[in-house]
mmCIF file of C-alpha atoms and ligand atoms in Angstrom:
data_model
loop_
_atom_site.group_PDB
_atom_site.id
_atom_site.type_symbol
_atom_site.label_atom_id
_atom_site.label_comp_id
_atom_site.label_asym_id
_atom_site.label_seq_id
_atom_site.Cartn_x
_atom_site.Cartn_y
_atom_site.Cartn_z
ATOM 1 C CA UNK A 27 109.540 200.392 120.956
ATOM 2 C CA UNK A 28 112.727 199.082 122.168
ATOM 3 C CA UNK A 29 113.121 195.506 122.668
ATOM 4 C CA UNK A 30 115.965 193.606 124.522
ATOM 5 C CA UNK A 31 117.032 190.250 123.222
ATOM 6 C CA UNK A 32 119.188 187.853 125.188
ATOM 7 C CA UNK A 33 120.954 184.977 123.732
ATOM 8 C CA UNK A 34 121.517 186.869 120.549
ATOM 9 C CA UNK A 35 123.155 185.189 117.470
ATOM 10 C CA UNK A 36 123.899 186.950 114.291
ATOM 11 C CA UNK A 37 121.197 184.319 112.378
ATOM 12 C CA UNK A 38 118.812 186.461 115.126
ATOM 13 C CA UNK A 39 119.502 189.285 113.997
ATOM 14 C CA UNK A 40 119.653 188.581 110.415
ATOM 15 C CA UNK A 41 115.821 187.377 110.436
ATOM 16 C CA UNK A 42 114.194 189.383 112.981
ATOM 17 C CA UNK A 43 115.803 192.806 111.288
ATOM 18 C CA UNK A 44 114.436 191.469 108.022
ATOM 19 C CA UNK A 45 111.079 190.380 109.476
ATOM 20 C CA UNK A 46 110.621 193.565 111.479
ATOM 21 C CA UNK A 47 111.143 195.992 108.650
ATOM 22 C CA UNK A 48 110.223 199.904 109.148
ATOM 23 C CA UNK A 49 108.416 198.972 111.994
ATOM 24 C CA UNK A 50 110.253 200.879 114.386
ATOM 25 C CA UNK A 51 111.102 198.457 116.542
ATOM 26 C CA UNK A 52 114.805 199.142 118.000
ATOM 27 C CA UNK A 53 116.609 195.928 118.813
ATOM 28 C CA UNK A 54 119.107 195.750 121.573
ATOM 29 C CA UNK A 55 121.084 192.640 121.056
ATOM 30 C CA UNK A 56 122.359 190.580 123.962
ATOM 31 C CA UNK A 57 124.512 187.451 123.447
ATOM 32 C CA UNK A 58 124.391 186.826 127.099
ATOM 33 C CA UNK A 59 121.289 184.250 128.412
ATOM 34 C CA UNK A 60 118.651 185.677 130.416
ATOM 35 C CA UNK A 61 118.947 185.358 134.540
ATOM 36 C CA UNK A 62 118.599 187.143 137.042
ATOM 37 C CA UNK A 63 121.941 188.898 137.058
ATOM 38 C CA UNK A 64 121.890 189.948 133.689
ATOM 39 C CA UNK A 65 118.544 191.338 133.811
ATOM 40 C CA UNK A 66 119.569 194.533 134.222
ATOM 41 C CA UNK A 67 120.646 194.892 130.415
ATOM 42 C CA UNK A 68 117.270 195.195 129.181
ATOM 43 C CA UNK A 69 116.733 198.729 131.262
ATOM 44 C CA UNK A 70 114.941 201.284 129.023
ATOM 45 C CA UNK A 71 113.679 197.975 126.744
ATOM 46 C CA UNK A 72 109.537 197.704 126.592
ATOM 47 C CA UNK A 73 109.878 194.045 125.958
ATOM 48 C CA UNK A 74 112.217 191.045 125.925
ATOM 49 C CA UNK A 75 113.058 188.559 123.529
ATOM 50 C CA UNK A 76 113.560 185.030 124.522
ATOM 51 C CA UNK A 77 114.642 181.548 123.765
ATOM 52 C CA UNK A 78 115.204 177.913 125.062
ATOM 53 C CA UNK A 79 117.906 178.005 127.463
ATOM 54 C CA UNK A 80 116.833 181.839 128.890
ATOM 55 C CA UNK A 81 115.581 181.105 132.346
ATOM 56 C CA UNK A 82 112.809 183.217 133.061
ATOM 57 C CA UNK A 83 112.373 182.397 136.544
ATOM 58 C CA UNK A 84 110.849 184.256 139.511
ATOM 59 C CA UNK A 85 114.081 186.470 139.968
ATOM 60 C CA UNK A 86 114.723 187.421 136.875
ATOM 61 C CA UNK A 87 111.386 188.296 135.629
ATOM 62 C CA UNK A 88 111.271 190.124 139.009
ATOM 63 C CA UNK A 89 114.447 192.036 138.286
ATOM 64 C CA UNK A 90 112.656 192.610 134.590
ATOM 65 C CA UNK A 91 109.203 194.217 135.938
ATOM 66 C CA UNK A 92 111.148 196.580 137.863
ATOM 67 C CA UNK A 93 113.007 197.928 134.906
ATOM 68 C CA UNK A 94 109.685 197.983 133.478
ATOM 69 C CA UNK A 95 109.570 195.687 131.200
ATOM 70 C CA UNK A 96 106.099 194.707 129.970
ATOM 71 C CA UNK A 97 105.956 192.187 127.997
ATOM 72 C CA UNK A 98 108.084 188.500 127.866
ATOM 73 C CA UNK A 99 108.299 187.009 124.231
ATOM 74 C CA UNK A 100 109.599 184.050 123.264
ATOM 75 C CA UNK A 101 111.262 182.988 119.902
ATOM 76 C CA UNK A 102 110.181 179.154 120.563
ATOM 77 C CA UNK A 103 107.657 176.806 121.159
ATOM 78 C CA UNK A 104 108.168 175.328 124.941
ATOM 79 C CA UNK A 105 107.926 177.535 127.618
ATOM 80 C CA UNK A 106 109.262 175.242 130.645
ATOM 81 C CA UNK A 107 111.880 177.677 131.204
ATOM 82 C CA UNK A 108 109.186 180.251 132.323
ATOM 83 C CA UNK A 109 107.758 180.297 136.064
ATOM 84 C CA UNK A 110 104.442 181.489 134.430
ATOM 85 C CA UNK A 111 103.092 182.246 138.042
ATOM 86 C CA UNK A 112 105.891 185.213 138.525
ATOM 87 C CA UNK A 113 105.168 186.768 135.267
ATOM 88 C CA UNK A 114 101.277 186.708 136.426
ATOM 89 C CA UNK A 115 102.243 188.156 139.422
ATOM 90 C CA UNK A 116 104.386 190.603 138.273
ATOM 91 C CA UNK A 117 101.541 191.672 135.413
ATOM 92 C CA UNK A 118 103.802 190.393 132.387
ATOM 93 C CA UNK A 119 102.120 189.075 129.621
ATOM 94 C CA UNK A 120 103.798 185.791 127.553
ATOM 95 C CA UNK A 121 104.152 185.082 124.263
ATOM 96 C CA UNK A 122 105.624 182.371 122.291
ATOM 97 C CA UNK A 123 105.793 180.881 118.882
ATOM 98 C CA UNK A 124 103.860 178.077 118.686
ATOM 99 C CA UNK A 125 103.706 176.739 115.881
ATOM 100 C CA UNK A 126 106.303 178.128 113.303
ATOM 101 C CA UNK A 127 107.672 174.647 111.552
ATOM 102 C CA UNK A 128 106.579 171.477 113.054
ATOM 103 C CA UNK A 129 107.935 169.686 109.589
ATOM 104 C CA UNK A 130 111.542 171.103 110.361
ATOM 105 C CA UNK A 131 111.604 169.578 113.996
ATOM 106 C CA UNK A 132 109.698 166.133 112.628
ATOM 107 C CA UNK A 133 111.778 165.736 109.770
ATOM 108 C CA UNK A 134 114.957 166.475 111.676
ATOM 109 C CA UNK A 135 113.375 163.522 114.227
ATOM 110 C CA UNK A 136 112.969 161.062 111.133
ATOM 111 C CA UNK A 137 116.569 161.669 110.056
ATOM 112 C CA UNK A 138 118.096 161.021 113.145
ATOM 113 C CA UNK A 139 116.271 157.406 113.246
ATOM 114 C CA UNK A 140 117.743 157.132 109.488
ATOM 115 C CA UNK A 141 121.129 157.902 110.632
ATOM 116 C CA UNK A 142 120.933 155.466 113.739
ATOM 117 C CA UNK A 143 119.096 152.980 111.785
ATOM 118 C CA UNK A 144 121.773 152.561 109.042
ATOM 119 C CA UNK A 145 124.784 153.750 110.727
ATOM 120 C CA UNK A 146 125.299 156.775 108.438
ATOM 121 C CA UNK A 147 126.958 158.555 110.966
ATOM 122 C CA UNK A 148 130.072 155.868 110.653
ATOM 123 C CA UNK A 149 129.467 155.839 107.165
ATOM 124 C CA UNK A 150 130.497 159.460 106.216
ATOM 125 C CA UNK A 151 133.345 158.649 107.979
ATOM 126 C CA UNK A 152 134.494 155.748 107.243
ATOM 127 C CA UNK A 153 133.803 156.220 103.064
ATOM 128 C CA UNK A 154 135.973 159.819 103.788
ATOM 129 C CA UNK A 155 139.031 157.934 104.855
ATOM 130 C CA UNK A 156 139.052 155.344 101.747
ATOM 131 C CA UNK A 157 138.012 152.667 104.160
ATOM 132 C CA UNK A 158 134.593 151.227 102.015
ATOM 133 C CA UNK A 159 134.033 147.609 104.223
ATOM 134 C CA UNK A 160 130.259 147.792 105.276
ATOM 135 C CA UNK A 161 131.738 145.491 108.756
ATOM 136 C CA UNK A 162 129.899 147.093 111.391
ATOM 137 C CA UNK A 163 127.544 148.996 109.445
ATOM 138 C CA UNK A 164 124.228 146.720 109.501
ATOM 139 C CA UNK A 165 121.525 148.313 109.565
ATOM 140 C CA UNK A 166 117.678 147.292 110.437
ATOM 141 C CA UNK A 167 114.841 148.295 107.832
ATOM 142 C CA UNK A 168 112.344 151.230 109.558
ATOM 143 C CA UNK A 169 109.412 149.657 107.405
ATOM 144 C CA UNK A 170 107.234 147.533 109.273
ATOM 145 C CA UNK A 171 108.610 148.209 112.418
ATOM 146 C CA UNK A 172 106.473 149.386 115.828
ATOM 147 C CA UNK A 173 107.009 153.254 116.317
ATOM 148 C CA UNK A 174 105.921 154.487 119.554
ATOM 149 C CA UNK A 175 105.271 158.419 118.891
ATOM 150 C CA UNK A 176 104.762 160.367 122.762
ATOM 151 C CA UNK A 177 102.732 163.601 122.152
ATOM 152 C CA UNK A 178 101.048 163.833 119.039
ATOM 153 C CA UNK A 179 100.853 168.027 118.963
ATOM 154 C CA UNK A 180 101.795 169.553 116.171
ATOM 155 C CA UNK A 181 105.085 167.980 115.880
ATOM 156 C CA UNK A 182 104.410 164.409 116.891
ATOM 157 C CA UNK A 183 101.584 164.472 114.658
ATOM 158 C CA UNK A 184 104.168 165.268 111.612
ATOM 159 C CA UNK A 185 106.267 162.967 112.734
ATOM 160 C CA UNK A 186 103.721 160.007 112.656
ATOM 161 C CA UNK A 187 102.358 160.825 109.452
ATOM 162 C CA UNK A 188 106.153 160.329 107.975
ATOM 163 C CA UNK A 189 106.305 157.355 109.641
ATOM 164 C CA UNK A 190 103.188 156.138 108.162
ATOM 165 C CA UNK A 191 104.692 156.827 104.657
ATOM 166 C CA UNK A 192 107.795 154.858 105.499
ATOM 167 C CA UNK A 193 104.938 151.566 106.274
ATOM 168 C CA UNK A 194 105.371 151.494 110.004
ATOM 169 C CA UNK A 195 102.870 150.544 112.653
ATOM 170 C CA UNK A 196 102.604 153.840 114.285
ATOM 171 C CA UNK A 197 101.156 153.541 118.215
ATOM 172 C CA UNK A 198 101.030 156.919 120.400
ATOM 173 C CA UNK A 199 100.443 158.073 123.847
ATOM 174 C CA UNK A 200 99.121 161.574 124.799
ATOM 175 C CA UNK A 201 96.497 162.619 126.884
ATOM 176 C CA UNK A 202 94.227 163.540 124.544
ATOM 177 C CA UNK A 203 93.833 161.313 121.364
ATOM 178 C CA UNK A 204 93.820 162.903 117.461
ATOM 179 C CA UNK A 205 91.274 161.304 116.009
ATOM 180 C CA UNK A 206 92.375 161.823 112.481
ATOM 181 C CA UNK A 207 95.581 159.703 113.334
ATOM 182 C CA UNK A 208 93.230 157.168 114.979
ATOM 183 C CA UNK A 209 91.462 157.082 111.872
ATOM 184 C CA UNK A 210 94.916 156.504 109.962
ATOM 185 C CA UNK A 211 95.311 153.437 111.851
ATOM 186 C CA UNK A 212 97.075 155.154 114.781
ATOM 187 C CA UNK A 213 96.194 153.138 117.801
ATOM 188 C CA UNK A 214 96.574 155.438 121.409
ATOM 189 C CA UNK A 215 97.995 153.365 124.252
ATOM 190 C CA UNK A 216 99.183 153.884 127.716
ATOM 191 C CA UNK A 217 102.681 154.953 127.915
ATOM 192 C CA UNK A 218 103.866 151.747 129.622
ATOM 193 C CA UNK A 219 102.081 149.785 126.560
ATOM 194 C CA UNK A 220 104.230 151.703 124.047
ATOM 195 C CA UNK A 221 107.151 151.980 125.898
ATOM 196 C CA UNK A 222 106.911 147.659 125.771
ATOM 197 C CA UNK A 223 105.481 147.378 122.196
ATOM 198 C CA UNK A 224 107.817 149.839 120.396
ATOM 199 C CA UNK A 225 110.726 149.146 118.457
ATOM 200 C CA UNK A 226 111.602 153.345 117.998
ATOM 201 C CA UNK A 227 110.368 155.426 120.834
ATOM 202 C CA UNK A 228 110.176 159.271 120.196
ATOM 203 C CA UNK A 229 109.404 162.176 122.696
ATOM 204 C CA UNK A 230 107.180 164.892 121.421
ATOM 205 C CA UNK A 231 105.685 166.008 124.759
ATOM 206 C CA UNK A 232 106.509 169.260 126.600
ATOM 207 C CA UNK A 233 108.523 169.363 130.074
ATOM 208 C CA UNK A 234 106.314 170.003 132.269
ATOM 209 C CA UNK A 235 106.498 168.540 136.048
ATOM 210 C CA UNK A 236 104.334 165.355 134.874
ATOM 211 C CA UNK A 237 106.692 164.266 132.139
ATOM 212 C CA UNK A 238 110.352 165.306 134.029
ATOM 213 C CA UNK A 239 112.440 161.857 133.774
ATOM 214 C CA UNK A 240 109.283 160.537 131.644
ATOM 215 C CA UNK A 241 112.515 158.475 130.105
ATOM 216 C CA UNK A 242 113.687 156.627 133.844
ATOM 217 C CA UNK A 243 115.254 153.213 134.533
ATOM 218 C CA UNK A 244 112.048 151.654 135.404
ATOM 219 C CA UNK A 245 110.429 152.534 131.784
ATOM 220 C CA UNK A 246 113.244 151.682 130.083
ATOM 221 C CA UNK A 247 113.580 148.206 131.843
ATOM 222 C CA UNK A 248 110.286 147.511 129.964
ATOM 223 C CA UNK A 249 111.408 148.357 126.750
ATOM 224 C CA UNK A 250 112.686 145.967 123.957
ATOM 225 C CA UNK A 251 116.246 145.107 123.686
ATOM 226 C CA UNK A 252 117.676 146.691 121.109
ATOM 227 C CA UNK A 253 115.225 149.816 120.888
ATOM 228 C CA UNK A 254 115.770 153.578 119.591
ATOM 229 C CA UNK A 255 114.989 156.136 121.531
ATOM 230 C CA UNK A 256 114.713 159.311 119.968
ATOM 231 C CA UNK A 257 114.301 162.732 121.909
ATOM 232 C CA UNK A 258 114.011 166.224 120.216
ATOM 233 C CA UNK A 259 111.431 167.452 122.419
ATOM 234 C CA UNK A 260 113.306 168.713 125.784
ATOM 235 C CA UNK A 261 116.287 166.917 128.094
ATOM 236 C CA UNK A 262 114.397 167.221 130.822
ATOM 237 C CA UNK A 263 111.904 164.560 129.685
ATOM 238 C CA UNK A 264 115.120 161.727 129.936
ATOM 239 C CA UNK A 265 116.856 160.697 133.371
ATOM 240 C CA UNK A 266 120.378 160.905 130.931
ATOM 241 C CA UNK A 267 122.070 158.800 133.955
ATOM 242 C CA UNK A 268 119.815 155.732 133.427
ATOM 243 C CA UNK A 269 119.722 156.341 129.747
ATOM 244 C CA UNK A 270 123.284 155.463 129.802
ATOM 245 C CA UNK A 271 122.708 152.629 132.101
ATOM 246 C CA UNK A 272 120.412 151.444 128.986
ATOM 247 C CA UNK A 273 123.373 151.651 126.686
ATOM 248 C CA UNK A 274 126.420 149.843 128.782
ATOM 249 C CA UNK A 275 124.001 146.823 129.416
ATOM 250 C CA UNK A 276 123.294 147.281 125.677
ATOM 251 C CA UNK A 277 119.118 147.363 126.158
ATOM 252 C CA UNK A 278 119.344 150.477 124.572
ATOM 253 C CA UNK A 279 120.649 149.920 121.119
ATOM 254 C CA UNK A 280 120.115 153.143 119.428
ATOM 255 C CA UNK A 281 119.685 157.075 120.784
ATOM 256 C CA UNK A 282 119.121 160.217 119.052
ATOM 257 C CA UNK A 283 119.241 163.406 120.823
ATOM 258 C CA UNK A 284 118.522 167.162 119.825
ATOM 259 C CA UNK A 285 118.534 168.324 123.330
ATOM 260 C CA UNK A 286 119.734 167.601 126.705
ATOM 261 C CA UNK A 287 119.117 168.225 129.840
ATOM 262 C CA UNK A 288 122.189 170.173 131.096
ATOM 263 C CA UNK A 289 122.631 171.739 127.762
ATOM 264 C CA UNK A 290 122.097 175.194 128.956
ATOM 265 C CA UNK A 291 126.101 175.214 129.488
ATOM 266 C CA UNK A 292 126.682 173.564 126.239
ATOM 267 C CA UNK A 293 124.812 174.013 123.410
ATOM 268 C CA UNK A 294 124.163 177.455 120.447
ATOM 269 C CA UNK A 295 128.371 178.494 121.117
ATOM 270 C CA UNK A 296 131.671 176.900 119.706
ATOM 271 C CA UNK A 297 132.959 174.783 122.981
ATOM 272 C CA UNK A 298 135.677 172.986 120.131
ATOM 273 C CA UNK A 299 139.089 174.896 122.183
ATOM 274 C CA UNK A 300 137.430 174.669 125.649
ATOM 275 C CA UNK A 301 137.766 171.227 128.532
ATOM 276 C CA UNK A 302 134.116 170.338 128.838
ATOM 277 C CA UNK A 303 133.278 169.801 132.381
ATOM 278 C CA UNK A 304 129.941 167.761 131.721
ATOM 279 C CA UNK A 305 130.973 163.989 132.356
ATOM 280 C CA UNK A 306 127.722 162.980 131.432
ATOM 281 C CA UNK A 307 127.739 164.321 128.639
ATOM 282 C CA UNK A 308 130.938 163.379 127.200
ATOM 283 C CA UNK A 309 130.078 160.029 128.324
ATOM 284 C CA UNK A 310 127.155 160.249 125.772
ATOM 285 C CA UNK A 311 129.604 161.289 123.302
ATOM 286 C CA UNK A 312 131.918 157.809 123.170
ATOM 287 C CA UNK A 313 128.757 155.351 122.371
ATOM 288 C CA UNK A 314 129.308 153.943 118.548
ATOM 289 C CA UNK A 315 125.164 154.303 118.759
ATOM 290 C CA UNK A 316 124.512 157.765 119.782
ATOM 291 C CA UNK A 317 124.106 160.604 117.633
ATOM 292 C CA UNK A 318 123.760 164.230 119.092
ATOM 293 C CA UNK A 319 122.873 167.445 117.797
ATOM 294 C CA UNK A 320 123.081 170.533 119.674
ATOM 295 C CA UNK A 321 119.436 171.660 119.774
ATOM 296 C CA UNK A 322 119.145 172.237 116.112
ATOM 297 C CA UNK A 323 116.161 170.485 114.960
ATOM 298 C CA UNK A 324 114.309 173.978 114.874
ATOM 299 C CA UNK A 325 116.967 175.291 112.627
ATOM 300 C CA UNK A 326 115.909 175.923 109.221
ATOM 301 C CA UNK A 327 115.230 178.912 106.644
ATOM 302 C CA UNK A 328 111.472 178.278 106.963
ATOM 303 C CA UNK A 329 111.320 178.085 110.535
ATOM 304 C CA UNK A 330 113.782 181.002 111.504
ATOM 305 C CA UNK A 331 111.307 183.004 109.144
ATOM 306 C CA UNK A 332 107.920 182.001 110.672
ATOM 307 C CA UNK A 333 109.505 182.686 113.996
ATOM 308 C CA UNK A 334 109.975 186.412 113.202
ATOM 309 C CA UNK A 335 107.761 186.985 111.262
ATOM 310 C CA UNK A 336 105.315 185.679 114.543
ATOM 311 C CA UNK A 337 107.517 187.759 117.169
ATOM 312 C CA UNK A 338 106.900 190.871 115.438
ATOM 313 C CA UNK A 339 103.558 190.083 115.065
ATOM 314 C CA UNK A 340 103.708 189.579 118.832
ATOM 315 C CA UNK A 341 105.185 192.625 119.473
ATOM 316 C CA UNK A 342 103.522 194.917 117.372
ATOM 317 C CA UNK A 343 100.260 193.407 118.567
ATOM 318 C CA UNK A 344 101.234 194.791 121.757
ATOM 319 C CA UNK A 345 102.497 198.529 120.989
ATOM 320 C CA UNK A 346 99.535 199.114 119.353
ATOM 321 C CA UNK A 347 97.095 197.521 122.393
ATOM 322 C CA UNK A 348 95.801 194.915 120.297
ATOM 323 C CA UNK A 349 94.571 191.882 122.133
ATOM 324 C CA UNK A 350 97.720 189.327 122.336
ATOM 325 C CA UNK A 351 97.951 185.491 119.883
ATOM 326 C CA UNK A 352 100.236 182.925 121.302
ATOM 327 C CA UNK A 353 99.907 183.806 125.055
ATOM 328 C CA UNK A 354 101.067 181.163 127.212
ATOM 329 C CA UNK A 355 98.567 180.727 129.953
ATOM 330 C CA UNK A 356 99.784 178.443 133.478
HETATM 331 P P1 NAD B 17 102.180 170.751 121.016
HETATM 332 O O1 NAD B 17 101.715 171.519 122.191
HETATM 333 O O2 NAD B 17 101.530 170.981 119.693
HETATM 334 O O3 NAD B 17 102.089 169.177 121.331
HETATM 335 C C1 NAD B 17 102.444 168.615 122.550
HETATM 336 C C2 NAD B 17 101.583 167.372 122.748
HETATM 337 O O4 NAD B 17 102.023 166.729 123.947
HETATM 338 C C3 NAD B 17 100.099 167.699 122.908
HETATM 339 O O5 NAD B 17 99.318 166.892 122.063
HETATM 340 C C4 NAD B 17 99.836 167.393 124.374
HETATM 341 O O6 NAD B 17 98.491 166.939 124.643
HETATM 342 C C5 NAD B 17 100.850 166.292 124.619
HETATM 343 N N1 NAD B 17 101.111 166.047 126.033
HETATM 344 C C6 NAD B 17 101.077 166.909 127.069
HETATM 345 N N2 NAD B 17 101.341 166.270 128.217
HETATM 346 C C7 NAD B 17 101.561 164.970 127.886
HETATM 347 C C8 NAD B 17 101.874 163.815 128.646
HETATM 348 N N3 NAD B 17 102.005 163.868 129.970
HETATM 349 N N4 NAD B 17 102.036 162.647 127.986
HETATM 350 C C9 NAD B 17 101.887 162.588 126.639
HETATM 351 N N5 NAD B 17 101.573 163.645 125.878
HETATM 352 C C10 NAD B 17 101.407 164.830 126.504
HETATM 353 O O7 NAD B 17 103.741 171.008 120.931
HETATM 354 P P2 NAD B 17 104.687 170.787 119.649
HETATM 355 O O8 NAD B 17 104.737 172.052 118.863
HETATM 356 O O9 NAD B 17 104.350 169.522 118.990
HETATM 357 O O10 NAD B 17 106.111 170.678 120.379
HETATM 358 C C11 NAD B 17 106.414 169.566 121.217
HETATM 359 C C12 NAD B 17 107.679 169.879 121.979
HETATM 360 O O11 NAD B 17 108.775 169.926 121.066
HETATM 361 C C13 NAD B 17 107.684 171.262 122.657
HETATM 362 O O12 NAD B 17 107.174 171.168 123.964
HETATM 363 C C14 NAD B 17 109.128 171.666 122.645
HETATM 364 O O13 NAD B 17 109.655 171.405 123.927
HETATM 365 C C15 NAD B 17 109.787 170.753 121.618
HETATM 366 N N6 NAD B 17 110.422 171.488 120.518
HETATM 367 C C16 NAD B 17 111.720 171.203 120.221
HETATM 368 C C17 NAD B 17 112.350 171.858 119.171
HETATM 369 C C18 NAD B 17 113.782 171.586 118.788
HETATM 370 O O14 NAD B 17 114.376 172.381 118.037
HETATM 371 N N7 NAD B 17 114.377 170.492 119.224
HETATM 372 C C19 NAD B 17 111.647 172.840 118.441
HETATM 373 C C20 NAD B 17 110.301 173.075 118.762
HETATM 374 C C21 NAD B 17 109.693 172.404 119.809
#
C-alpha cells in the first residue's frame, strides 16, 4: 500500500517508519503542503497523509480522487482544513487522530499562562545577560484567580483539571456540559458570562464556521482589563486585528498563542534568513506581553507516538477492509 504524505518532516518520518514496522506500507514523503496544484504528487499513492496547514479543499481532493486516491488521513486532531462535503462526494473516506495526547496540548496551554503570568519569557533573558533586577518582572499569582476554559473536549477538560490543582475558580462554556467537571465545582456559563468574569481566557473549541473570530472586538470589549488570553486551539477562532487593538489600548494585558490564523505561510520551516511579509504578525511579535509558539503544543515524544501508532492503525484498517475508527463525519 503506498501512501503519499505532504508536509513531510524528518520527525514524520522518524515515527511513522518506526510505528509502521513490516507492515508494508511504502511511504512517499512530500515536504510540500497539500493543494490543489501539488496534488498530483501522490499519483500511484492509495492514501494520503495529512496535517494542520494541508488544505484539503474541494480542488484538491478533486485532483486526489482522480489519481485515485481512496482514502484522506490525517496526523491531527482538527479537521477545519477539510471541505468534508467534497471528500463525500468524491467517495473518500476521513480519518484523523483524535485523541493522541490531550495532556501535551493542555500542559503546553498551562505553561504559556506560567510564562505570561511571571514574565519568564524576559526572565531567561534578562538573567542570560548578567542583568538580575526583577524591575519589570511582576508577576500576578494564578491561584485563586477566575479561569474561563472554552471547550471542555478532551483537551479543555485537561486543561481545567490543572487548573483546579493550581486552586483556581475554573468556569467553562461549551455546548454541551461535562458533568464530572460540574461536579468538580466547574460552573458552565454563556460565553459572554465568561468572557466578563474571567481573569485567563483559553480557547479549546474547534474552528468551525460558528466559532470563526469567536475572539472579536465586541467580546473582548467585555472582558477585564488586564486579562490573558490564551489560544492553542486554532487562529481562526481570534480576529488577530482586534486582538491587537486589545493590546495598544492595554485591555489585553497578557496573550499566549500556539497558532495563528495566517500561519499556513509561517509556521513547521526555519523563516530566521527570510523578510517576513506578515505585518500582522510581526506586529504580534514587538508586544513585551505576547508569547508565541509556532504550533507546537502537539509536539512531544508521547504524542508524535500515539499519532502513528493511530495512522497506521488507520491505514491498515483500511487495506485490509476493516470497518474505519476516527472517521470524521460533516
Ligand atoms: P474535542 O472535540 O475533544 O473538544 C472540543 C470541544 O469543543 C467539545 O467539547 C465541543 O462540544 C466543544 N465545542 C464545539 N463547538 C463549540 C462552541 N461553539 N463553543 C464552545 N465549545 C464548543 O477536541 P480536543 O481534542 O479537545 O481539541 C480541541 C482543539 O484543539 C481541536 O479542535 C484542535 O483544533 C486543537 N488542537 C491544537 C493542537 C496544537 O498543537 N496546538 C493539537 C491538538 C488539537
Amino acid at each position: 500500500m503506498q501512501v503519499a504524505v505532504f508536509s513531510a518532516k524528518p520527525y514524520d518520518r522518524e515515527f511513522l517508519t518506526r510505528a509502521a514496522g513490516d507492515s508494508g506500507i511504502r511511504w512517499q514523503w512530500f515536504p510540500e503542503q497539500l493543494r490543489a496544484d501539488t496534488a498530483k504528487l501522490a499519483e500511484g499513492s492509495v492514501a494520503v497523509n495529512c496535517f494542520v496547514n494541508d488544505m484539503l479543499d474541494e480542488p484538491a481532493i478533486t485532483a486526489l480522487a482522480g489519481l485515485g486516491v481512496k482514502l484522506l488521513t490525517l496526523r491531527c486532531a482538527g479537521f477545519n482544513q477539510v471541505d468534508l462535503a467534497a471528500a463525500k462526494a468524491s467517495g473518500l473516506p476521513v480519518v484523523r487522530v483524535p485523541d493522541y495526547s490531550p495532556h501535551a496540548v493542555a500542559e503546553h496551554t498551562v505553561g504559556l499562562m506560567l510564562t505570561l503570568a511571571r514574565r519568564l519569557h524576559k526572565a531567561f533573558n534578562r538573567v542570560r545577560e548578567g542583568n538580575f533586577s526583577l524591575e519589570g518582572l511582576l508577576g500576578l499569582d494564578l491561584h485563586g484567580r477566575s479561569v474561563g476554559v472554552v471547550g471542555t473536549g478532551k483537551i479543555g477538560r485537561c486543561v481545567a483539571e490543572i487548573m483546579l490543582g493550581f486552586g483556581c475558580r475554573v468556569i467553562a462554556h461549551d455546548i454541551t456540559a461535562d458533568p464530572d467537571l460540574e461536579s468538580r465545582g466547574v460552573a458552565y456559563v454563556s460565553l459572554d458570562e465568561l468572557v466578563a468574569e474571567s481573569r485567563v481566557i483559553t480557547l479549546h473549541c474547534p474552528l468551525l464556521p460558528a466559532t470563526h473570530h469567536l475572539i472579536n472586538a465586541e467580546r473582548i470589549a467585555r472582558m477585564q482589563p488586564g486579562v490573558m488570553l490564551i489560544n492553542t486551539s486554532r487562529g481562526g477562532l481570534v480576529d488577530t486585528s482586534a486582538v491587537i487593538d486589545g493590546l495598544k489600548s492595554g485591555h489585553i494585558g497578557h496573550l499566549g498563542l500556539d497558532v495563528y490564523e495566517e500561519e499556513a505561510e509561517l509556521f513547521f520551516d526555519d523563516k530566521s534568513g527570510s523578510v517576513i511579509q506578515d505585518d500582522t504578525f510581526m506586529r504580534l511579535l514587538t508586544f513585551p506581553n505576547v508569547v508565541v509558539t509556532a504550533h507546537q503544543a502537539f509536539f512531544t515524544r508521547d504524542a508524535l507516538t500515539a499519532i502513528a501508532s493511530q495512522t497506521i492503525r488507520n491505514l491498515l484498517l483500511f487495506r485490509d477492509g476493516l470497518p474505519l475508527e476516527a472517521v470524521v463525519t460533516a
